[in-house]
Short mmCIF file of C-alpha atoms and ligand atoms in Angstrom, two decimals:
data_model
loop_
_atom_site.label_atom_id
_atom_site.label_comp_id
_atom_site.label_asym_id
_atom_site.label_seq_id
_atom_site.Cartn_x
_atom_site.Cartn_y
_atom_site.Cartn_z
CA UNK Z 1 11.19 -6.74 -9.30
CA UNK Z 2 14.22 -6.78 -7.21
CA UNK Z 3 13.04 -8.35 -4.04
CA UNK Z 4 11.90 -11.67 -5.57
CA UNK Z 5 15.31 -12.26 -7.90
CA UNK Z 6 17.16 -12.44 -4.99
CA UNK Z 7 14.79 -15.42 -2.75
CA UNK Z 8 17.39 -17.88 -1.10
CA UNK Z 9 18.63 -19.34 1.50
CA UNK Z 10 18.35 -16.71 3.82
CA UNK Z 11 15.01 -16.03 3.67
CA UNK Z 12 14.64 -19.96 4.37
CA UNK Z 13 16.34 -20.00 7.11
CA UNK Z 14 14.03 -17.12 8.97
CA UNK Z 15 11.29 -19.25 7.93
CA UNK Z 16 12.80 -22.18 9.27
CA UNK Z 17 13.33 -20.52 12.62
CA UNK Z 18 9.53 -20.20 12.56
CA UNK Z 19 8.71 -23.50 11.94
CA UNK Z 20 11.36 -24.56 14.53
CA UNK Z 21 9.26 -23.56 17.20
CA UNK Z 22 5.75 -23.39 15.74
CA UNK Z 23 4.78 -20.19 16.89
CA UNK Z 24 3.12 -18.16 13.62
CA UNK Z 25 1.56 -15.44 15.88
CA UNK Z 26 3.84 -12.30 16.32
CA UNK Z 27 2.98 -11.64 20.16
CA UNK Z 28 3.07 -13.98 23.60
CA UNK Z 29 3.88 -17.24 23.60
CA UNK Z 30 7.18 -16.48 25.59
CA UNK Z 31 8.54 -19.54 26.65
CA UNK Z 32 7.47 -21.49 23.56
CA UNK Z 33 9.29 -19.23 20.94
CA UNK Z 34 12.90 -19.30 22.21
CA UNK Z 35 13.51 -16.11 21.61
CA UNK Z 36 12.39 -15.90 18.31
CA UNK Z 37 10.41 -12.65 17.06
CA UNK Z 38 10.64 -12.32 13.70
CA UNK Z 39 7.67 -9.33 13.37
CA UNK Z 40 10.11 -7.04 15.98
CA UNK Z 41 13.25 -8.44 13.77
CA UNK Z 42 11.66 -7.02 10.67
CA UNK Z 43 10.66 -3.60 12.08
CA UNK Z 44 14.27 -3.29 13.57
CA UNK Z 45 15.11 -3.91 10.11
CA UNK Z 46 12.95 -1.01 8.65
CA UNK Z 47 14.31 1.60 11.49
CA UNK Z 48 17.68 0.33 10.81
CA UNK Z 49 17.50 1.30 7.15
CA UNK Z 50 14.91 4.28 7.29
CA UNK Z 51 15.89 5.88 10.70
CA UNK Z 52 12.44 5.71 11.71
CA UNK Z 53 12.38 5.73 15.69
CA UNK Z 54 9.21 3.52 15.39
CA UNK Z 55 8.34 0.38 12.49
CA UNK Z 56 5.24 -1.67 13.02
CA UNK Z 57 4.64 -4.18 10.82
CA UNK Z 58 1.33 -5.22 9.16
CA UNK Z 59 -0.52 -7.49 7.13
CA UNK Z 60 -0.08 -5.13 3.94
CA UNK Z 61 0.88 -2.22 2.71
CA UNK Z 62 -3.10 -1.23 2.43
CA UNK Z 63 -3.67 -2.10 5.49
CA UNK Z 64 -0.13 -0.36 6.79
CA UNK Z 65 -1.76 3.41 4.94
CA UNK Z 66 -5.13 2.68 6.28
CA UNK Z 67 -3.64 2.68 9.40
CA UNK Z 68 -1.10 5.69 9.25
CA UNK Z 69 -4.57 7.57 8.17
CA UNK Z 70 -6.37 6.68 11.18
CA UNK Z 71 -3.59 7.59 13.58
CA UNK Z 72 -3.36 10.58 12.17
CA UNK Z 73 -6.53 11.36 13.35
CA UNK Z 74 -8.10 10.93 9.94
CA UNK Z 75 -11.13 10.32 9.95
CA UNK Z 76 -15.42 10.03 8.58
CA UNK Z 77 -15.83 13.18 6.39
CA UNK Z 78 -12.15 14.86 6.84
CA UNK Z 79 -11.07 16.01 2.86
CA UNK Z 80 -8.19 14.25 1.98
CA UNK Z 81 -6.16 15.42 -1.27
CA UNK Z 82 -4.82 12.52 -2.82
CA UNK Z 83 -3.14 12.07 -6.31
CA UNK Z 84 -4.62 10.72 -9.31
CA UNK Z 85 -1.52 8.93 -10.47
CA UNK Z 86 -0.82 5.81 -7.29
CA UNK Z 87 -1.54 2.51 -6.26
CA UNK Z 88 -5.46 2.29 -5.78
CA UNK Z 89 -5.00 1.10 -2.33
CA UNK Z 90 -4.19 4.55 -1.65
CA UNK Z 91 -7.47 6.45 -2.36
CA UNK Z 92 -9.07 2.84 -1.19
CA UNK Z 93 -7.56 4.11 2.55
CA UNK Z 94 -9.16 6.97 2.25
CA UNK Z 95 -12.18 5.94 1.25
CA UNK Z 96 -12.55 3.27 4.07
CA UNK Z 97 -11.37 5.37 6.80
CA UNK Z 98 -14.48 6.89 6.32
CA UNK Z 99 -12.36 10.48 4.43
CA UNK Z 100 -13.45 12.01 1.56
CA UNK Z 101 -10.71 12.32 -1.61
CA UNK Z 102 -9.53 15.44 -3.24
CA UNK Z 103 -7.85 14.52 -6.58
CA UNK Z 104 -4.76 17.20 -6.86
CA UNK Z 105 -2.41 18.00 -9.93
CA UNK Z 106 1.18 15.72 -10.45
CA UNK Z 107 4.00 17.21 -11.99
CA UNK Z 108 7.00 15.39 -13.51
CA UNK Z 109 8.16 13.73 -10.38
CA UNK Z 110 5.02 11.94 -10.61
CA UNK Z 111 4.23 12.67 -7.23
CA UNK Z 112 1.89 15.18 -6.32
CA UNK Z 113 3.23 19.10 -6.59
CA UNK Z 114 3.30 21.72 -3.95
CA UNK Z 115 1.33 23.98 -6.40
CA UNK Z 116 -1.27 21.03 -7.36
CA UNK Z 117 -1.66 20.24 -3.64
CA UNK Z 118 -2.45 24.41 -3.22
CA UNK Z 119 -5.20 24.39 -5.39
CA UNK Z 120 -7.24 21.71 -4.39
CA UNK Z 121 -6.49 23.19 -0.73
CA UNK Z 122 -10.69 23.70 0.72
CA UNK Z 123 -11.65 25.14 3.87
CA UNK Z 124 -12.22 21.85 4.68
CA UNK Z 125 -9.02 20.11 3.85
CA UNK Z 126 -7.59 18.61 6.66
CA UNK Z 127 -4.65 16.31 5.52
CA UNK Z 128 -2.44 15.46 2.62
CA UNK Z 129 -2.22 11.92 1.51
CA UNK Z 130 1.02 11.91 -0.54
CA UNK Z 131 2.62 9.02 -2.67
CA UNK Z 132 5.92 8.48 -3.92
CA UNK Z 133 5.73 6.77 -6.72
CA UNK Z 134 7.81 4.58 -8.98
CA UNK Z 135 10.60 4.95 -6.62
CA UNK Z 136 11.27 8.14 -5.93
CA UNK Z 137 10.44 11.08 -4.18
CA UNK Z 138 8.19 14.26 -4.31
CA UNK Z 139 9.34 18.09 -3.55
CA UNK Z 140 9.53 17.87 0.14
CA UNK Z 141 10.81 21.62 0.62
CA UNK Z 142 8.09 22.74 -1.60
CA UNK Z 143 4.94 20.63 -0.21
CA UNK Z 144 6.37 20.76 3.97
CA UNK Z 145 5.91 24.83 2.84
CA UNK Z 146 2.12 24.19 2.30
CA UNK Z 147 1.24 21.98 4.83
CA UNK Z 148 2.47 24.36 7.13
CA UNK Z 149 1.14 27.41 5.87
CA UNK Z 150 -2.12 25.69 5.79
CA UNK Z 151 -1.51 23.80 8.77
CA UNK Z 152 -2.47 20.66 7.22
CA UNK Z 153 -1.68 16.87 8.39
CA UNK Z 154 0.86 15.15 6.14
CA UNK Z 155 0.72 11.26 5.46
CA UNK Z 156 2.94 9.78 3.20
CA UNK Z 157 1.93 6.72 1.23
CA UNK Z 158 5.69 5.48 0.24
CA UNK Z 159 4.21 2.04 -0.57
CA UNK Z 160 6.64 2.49 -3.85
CA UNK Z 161 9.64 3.90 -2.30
CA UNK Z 162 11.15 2.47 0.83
CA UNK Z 163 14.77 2.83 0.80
CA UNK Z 164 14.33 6.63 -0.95
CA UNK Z 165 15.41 9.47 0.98
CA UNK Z 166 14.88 13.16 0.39
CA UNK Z 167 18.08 15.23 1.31
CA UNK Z 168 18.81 12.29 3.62
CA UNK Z 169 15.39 12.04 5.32
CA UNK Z 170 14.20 8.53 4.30
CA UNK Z 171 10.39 8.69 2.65
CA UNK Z 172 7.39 8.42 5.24
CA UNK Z 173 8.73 10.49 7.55
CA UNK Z 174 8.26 13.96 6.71
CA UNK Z 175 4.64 13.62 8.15
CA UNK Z 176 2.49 12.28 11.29
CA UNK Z 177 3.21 8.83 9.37
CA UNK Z 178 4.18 6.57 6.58
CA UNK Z 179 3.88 3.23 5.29
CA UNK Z 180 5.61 1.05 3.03
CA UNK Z 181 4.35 -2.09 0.79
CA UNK Z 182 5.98 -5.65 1.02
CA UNK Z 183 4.02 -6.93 -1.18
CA UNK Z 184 5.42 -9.17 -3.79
CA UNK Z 185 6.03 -6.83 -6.47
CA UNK Z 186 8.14 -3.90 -4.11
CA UNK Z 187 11.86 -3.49 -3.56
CA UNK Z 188 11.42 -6.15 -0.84
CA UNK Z 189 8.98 -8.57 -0.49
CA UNK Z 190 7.50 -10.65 2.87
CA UNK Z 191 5.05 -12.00 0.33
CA UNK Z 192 2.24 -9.99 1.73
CA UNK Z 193 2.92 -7.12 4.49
CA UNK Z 194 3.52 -3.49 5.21
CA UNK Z 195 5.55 -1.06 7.79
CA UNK Z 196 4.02 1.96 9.07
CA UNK Z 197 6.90 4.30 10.28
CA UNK Z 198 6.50 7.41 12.33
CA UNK Z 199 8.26 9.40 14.73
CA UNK Z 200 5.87 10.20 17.05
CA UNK Z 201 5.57 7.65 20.52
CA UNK Z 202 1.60 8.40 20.77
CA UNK Z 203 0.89 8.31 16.80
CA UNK Z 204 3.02 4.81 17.21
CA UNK Z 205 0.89 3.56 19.94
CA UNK Z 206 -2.25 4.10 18.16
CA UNK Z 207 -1.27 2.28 15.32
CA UNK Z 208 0.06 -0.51 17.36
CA UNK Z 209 -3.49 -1.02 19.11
CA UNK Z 210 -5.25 -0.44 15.71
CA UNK Z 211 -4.09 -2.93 13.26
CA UNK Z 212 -5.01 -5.48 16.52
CA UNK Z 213 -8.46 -5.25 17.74
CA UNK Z 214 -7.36 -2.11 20.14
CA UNK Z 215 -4.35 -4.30 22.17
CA UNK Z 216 -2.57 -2.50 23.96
CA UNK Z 217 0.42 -5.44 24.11
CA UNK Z 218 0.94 -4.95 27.82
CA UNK Z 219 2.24 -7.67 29.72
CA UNK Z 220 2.08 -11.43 28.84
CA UNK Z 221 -1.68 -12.18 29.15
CA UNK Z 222 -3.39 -11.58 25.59
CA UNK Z 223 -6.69 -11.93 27.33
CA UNK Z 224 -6.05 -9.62 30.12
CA UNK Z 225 -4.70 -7.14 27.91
CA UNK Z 226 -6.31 -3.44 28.07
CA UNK Z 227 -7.72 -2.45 24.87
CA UNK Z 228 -7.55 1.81 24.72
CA UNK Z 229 -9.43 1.94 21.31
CA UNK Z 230 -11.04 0.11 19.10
CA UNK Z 231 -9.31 -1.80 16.41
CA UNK Z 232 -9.16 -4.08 13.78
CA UNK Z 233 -7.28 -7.23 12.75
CA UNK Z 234 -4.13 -5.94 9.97
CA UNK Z 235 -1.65 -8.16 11.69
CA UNK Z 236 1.21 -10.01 10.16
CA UNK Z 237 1.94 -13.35 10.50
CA UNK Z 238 5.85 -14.65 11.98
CA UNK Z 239 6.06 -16.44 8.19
CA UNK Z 240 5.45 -13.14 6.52
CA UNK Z 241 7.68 -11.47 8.61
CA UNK Z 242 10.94 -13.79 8.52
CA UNK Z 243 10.67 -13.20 4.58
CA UNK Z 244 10.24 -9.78 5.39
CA UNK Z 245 13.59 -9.80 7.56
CA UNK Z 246 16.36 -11.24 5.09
CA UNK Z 247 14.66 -9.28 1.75
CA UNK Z 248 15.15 -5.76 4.06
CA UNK Z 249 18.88 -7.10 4.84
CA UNK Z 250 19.59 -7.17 1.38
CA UNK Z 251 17.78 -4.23 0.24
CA UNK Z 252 20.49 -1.77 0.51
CA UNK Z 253 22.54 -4.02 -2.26
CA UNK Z 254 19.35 -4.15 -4.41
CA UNK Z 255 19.39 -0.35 -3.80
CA UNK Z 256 22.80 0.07 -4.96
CA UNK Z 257 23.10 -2.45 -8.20
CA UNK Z 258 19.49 -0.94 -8.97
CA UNK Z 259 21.38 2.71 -9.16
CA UNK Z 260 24.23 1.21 -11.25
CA UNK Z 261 21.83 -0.27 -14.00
CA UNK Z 262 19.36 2.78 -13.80
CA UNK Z 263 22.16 5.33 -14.48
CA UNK Z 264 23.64 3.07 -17.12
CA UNK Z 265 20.07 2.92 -19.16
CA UNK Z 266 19.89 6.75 -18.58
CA UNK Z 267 23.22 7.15 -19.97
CA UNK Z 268 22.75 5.05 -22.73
CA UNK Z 269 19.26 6.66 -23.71
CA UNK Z 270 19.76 10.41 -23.02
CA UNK Z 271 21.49 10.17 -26.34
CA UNK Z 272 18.72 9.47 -27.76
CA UNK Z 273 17.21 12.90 -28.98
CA UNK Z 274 12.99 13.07 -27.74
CA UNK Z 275 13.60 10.87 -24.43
CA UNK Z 276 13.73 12.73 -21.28
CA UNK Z 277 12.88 11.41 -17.52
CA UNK Z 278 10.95 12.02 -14.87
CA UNK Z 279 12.09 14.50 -12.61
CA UNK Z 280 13.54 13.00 -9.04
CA UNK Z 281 14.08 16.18 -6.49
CA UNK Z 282 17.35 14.13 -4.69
CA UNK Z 283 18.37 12.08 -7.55
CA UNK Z 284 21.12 11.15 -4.60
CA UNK Z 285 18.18 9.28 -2.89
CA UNK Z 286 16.54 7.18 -5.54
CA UNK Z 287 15.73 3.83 -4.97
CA UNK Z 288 15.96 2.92 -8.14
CA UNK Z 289 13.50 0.49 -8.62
CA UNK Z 290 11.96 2.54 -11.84
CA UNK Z 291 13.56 4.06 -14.92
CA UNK Z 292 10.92 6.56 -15.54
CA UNK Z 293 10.55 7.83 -19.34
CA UNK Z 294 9.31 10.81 -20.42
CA UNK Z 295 8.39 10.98 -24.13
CA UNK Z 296 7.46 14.24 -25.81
CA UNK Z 297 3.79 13.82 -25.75
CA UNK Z 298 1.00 10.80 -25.15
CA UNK Z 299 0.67 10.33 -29.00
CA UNK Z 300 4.28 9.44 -29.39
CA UNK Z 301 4.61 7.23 -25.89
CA UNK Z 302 1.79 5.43 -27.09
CA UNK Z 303 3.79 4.26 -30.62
CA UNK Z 304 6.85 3.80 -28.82
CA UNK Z 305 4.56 0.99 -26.38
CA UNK Z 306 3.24 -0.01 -29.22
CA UNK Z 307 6.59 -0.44 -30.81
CA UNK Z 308 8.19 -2.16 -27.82
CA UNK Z 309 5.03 -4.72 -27.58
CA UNK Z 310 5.43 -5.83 -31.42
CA UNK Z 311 9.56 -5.98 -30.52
CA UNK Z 312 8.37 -8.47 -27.61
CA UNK Z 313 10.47 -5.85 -25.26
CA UNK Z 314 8.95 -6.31 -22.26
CA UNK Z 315 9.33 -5.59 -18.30
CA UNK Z 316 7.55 -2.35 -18.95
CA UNK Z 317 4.06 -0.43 -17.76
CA UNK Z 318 2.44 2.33 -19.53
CA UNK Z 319 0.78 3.41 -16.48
CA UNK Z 320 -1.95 5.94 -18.78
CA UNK Z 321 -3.91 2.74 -19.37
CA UNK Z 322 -3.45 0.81 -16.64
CA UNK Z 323 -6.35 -0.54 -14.46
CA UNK Z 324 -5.06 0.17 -11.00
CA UNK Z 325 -2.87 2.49 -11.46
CA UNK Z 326 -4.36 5.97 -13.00
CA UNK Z 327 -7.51 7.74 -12.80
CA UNK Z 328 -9.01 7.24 -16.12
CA UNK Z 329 -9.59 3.58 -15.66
CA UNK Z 330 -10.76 3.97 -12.35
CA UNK Z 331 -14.42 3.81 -12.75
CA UNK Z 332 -15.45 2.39 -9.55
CA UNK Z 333 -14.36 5.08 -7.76
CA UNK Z 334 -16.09 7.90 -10.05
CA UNK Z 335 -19.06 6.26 -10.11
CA UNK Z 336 -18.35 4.76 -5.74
CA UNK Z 337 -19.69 1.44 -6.69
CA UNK Z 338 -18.93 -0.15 -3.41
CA UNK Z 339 -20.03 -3.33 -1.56
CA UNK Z 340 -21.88 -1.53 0.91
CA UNK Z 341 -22.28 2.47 1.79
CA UNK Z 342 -19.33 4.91 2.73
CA UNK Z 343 -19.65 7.99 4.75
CA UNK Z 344 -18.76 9.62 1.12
CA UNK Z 345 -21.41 8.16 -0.47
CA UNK Z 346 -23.76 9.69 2.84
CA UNK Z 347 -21.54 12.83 3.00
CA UNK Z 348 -21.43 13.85 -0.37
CA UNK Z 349 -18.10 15.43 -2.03
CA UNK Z 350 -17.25 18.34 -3.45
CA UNK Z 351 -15.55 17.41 -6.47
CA UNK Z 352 -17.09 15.90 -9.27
CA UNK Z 353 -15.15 12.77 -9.62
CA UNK Z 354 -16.66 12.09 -12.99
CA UNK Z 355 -15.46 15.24 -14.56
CA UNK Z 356 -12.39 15.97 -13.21
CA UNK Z 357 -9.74 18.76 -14.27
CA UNK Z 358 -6.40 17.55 -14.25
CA UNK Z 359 -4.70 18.29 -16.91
CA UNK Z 360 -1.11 18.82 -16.65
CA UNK Z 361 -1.27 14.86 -14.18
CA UNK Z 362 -2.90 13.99 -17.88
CA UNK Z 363 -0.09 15.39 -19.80
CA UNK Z 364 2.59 13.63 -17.74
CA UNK Z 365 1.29 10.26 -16.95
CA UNK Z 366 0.32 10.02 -21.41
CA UNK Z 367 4.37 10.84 -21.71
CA UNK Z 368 5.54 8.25 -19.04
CA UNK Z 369 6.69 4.73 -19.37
CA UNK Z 370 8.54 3.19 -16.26
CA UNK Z 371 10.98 -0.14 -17.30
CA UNK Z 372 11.52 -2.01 -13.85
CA UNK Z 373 14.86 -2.10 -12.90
CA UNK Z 374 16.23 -5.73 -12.29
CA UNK Z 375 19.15 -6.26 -10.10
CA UNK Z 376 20.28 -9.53 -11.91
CA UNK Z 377 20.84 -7.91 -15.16
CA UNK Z 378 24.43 -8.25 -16.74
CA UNK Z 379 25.85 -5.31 -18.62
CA UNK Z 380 25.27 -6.65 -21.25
CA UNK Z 381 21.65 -7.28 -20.90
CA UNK Z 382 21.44 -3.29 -20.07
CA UNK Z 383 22.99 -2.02 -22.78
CA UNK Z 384 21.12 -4.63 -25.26
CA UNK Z 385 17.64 -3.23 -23.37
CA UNK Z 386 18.75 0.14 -23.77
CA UNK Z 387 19.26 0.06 -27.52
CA UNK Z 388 16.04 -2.20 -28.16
CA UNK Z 389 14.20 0.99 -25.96
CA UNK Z 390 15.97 3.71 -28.12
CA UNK Z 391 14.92 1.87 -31.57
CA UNK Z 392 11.22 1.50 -30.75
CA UNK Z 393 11.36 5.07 -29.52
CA UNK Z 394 12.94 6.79 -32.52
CA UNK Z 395 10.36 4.69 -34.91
CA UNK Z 396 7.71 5.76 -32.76
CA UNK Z 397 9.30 9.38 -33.30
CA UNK Z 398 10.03 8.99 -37.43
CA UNK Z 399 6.70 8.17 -37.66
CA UNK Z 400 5.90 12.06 -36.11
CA UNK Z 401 8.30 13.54 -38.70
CA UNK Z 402 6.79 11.78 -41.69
CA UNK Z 403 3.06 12.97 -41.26
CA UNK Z 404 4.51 16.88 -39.73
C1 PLP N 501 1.90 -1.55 -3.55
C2 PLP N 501 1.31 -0.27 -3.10
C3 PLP N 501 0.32 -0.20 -2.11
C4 PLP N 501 -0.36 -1.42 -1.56
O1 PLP N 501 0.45 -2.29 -0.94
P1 PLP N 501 -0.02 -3.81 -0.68
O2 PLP N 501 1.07 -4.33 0.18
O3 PLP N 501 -0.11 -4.48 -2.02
O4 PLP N 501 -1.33 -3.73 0.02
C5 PLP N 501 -0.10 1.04 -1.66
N1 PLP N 501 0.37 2.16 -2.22
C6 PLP N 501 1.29 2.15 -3.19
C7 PLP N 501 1.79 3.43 -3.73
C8 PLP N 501 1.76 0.93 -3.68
O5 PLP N 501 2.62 0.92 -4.71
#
């Protein structure tokens, strides 16, 4: 992943700032840090590239959606449609805000559709918990239509695509608030951490006191501080931040060689007859970060991986069987084997999460396979990837012609 190929000497010297003065906590400590606040640095960072009036930075990007639910106002027994096809953090948020999950359809921009989000709509859906995944971006125009013919709260998990816009309106802020992941495998990396963006002041504030034990971060006495809601500790560390600083600086150069070697593999394989792509709604604002393959069906995707594996081709996830990633391996949650009780397990649901109906997310996430785009490739590498992809792929498709 891009972040981590480019680690170097600038992200040593934030961290060398930090150890300069000692001070690892991101508030107080005035006179000791001589002027150095790495946490604020980083959120500047995030507005800078995003456009977000407010960034607050946090421990993770679980901890960053967690929080953008509960300043929403999410909260113990609200329905919350959520995606089958994300990050399990996601529906983990939900969960532990105390919401109950509505699994909705995807379509081919792997996020979740306007149309899957109006079917699963109850009367007692009260928000939208949307990902974009691998990347890129969902149908805004379509899915803003819904939310506000059914007046229903938008939060966008874009813990996948910071640095993706939609018609120039960066990801996480079409709704009451968004977070993105820094975690080590993202477009940037702080080694652990997350930003929560929103637009709204009060939504802002409640996030701010949230994610530290209800602080209100008034004035220069920790102690004295007022506390206006309860909270919990999702903080960040100065470390995790100064990382978190020089990877966003560089981000818009991942951002653009990422482009460059994404449009040269889908050039290279569109001539390939059977491969197709998932389906980005501003392929203008990409980040880039995924080459997303469609294959014709789940039959076929699953020779070409098996193909690719015996080829050694690797840098590749076929998400349909992965553990954290899709809804069929995700027995935990159908079954809510948890540590302790959740409101859900208390509340009940109404959807059987054992025996869900989701059949076009199904169809789509059998036919996908998502290479991740590395910003250190040469030319040469790409175009020797490509052809490697489009020879597993066509033996996985011969082998459909021979039995037909
Ligand atoms: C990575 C990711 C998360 C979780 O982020 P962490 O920083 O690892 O906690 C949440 N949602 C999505 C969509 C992700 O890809």
């Amino acid at each position: 992943m891009p972040g981590t190929e480019l680690f170097g000497n600038e992200e040593r010297k934030e961290i060398n700032d930090v150890l300069e003065t000692g001070i690892l906590f991101r508030y107080n400590h005035d006179q000791q840090r001589n002027g150095i606040w790495k946490a604020k640095d980083f959120e500047a960072e995030v507005c800078k590239i995003t456009g977000a009036k407010y960034a607050h930075a946090m421990s993770s990007g679980s901890t960053a959606i967690a929080t953008a639910l509960a300043a929403s106002g999410i909260g113990t027994g609200d329905e919350v449609i959520v995606p089958p096809f994300t990050y399990i953090a996601t529906v983990e948020a939900v969960l532990f805000v105390g919401a109950i999950p509505v699994f909705a359809e995807i379509d081919e921009t792997l996020c979740l559709s306007a149309a899957g989000i109006k079917n699963a709509i109850t009367p007692n859906t009260k928000a939208v918990c949307l990902v974009h995944m691998c990347g890129g971006m969902a149908d805004m125009d379509g899915i803003m239509e819904v939310m506000n013919e059914h007046s229903l709260i938008l939060v966008e998990d874009a813990g996948q695509a910071f640095a993706a816009t939609y018609k120039g309106t960066a990801t996480g802020l079409f709704g009451t608030a968004g977070s993105y992941s820094f975690d080590f495998f993202k477009i940037a990396t702080a080694g652990e951490g997350g930003v929560l963006v929103t637009n709204d002041e009060a939504v802002y504030k409640l996030a701010d006191s949230y994610s530290d034990h209800g602080h209100d971060h008034v004035g220069s006495n920790r102690g004295m501080e007022q506390h206006p809601i309860l909270g919990f500790n999702y903080r960040i560390s100065e470390l995790h931040a100064a990382v978190g600083v020089a990877q966003t600086r560089k981000v818009p150069h991942i951002r653009e060689v990422n482009r460059k070697h994404k449009q040269m593999l889908v050039d290279l394989l569109s001539q390939t007859e059977g491969i197709s792509f998932a389906h980005l709604c501003d392929p203008a604002g990409d980040s880039a970060t995924f080459l997303n393959i469609l294959m014709p069906d789940t039959e076929t995707a699953a020779r070409t991986v098996a193909e690719m594996n015996k080829a050694g081709i690797g840098g590749f996830n076929y998400w349909y069987t992965n553990m954290y990633h899709f809804i069929n391996q995700w027995d935990h949650i159908k079954h809510l084997k948890t540590a302790s009780k959740l409101p859900v397990q208390l509340l009940g649901h109404s959807q059987d999460y054992t025996n869900l109906h989701l059949p076009k997310s199904q169809e789509v996430i059998g036919r996908l396979i998502s290479f991740g785009i590395r910003c250190t490739w040469t030319a040469e590498e790409v175009a020797t990837l490509a052809g490697r992809i489009a020879t597993c792929a066509k033996a996985a498709m011969s082998v459909e012609q021979t039995i037909a």
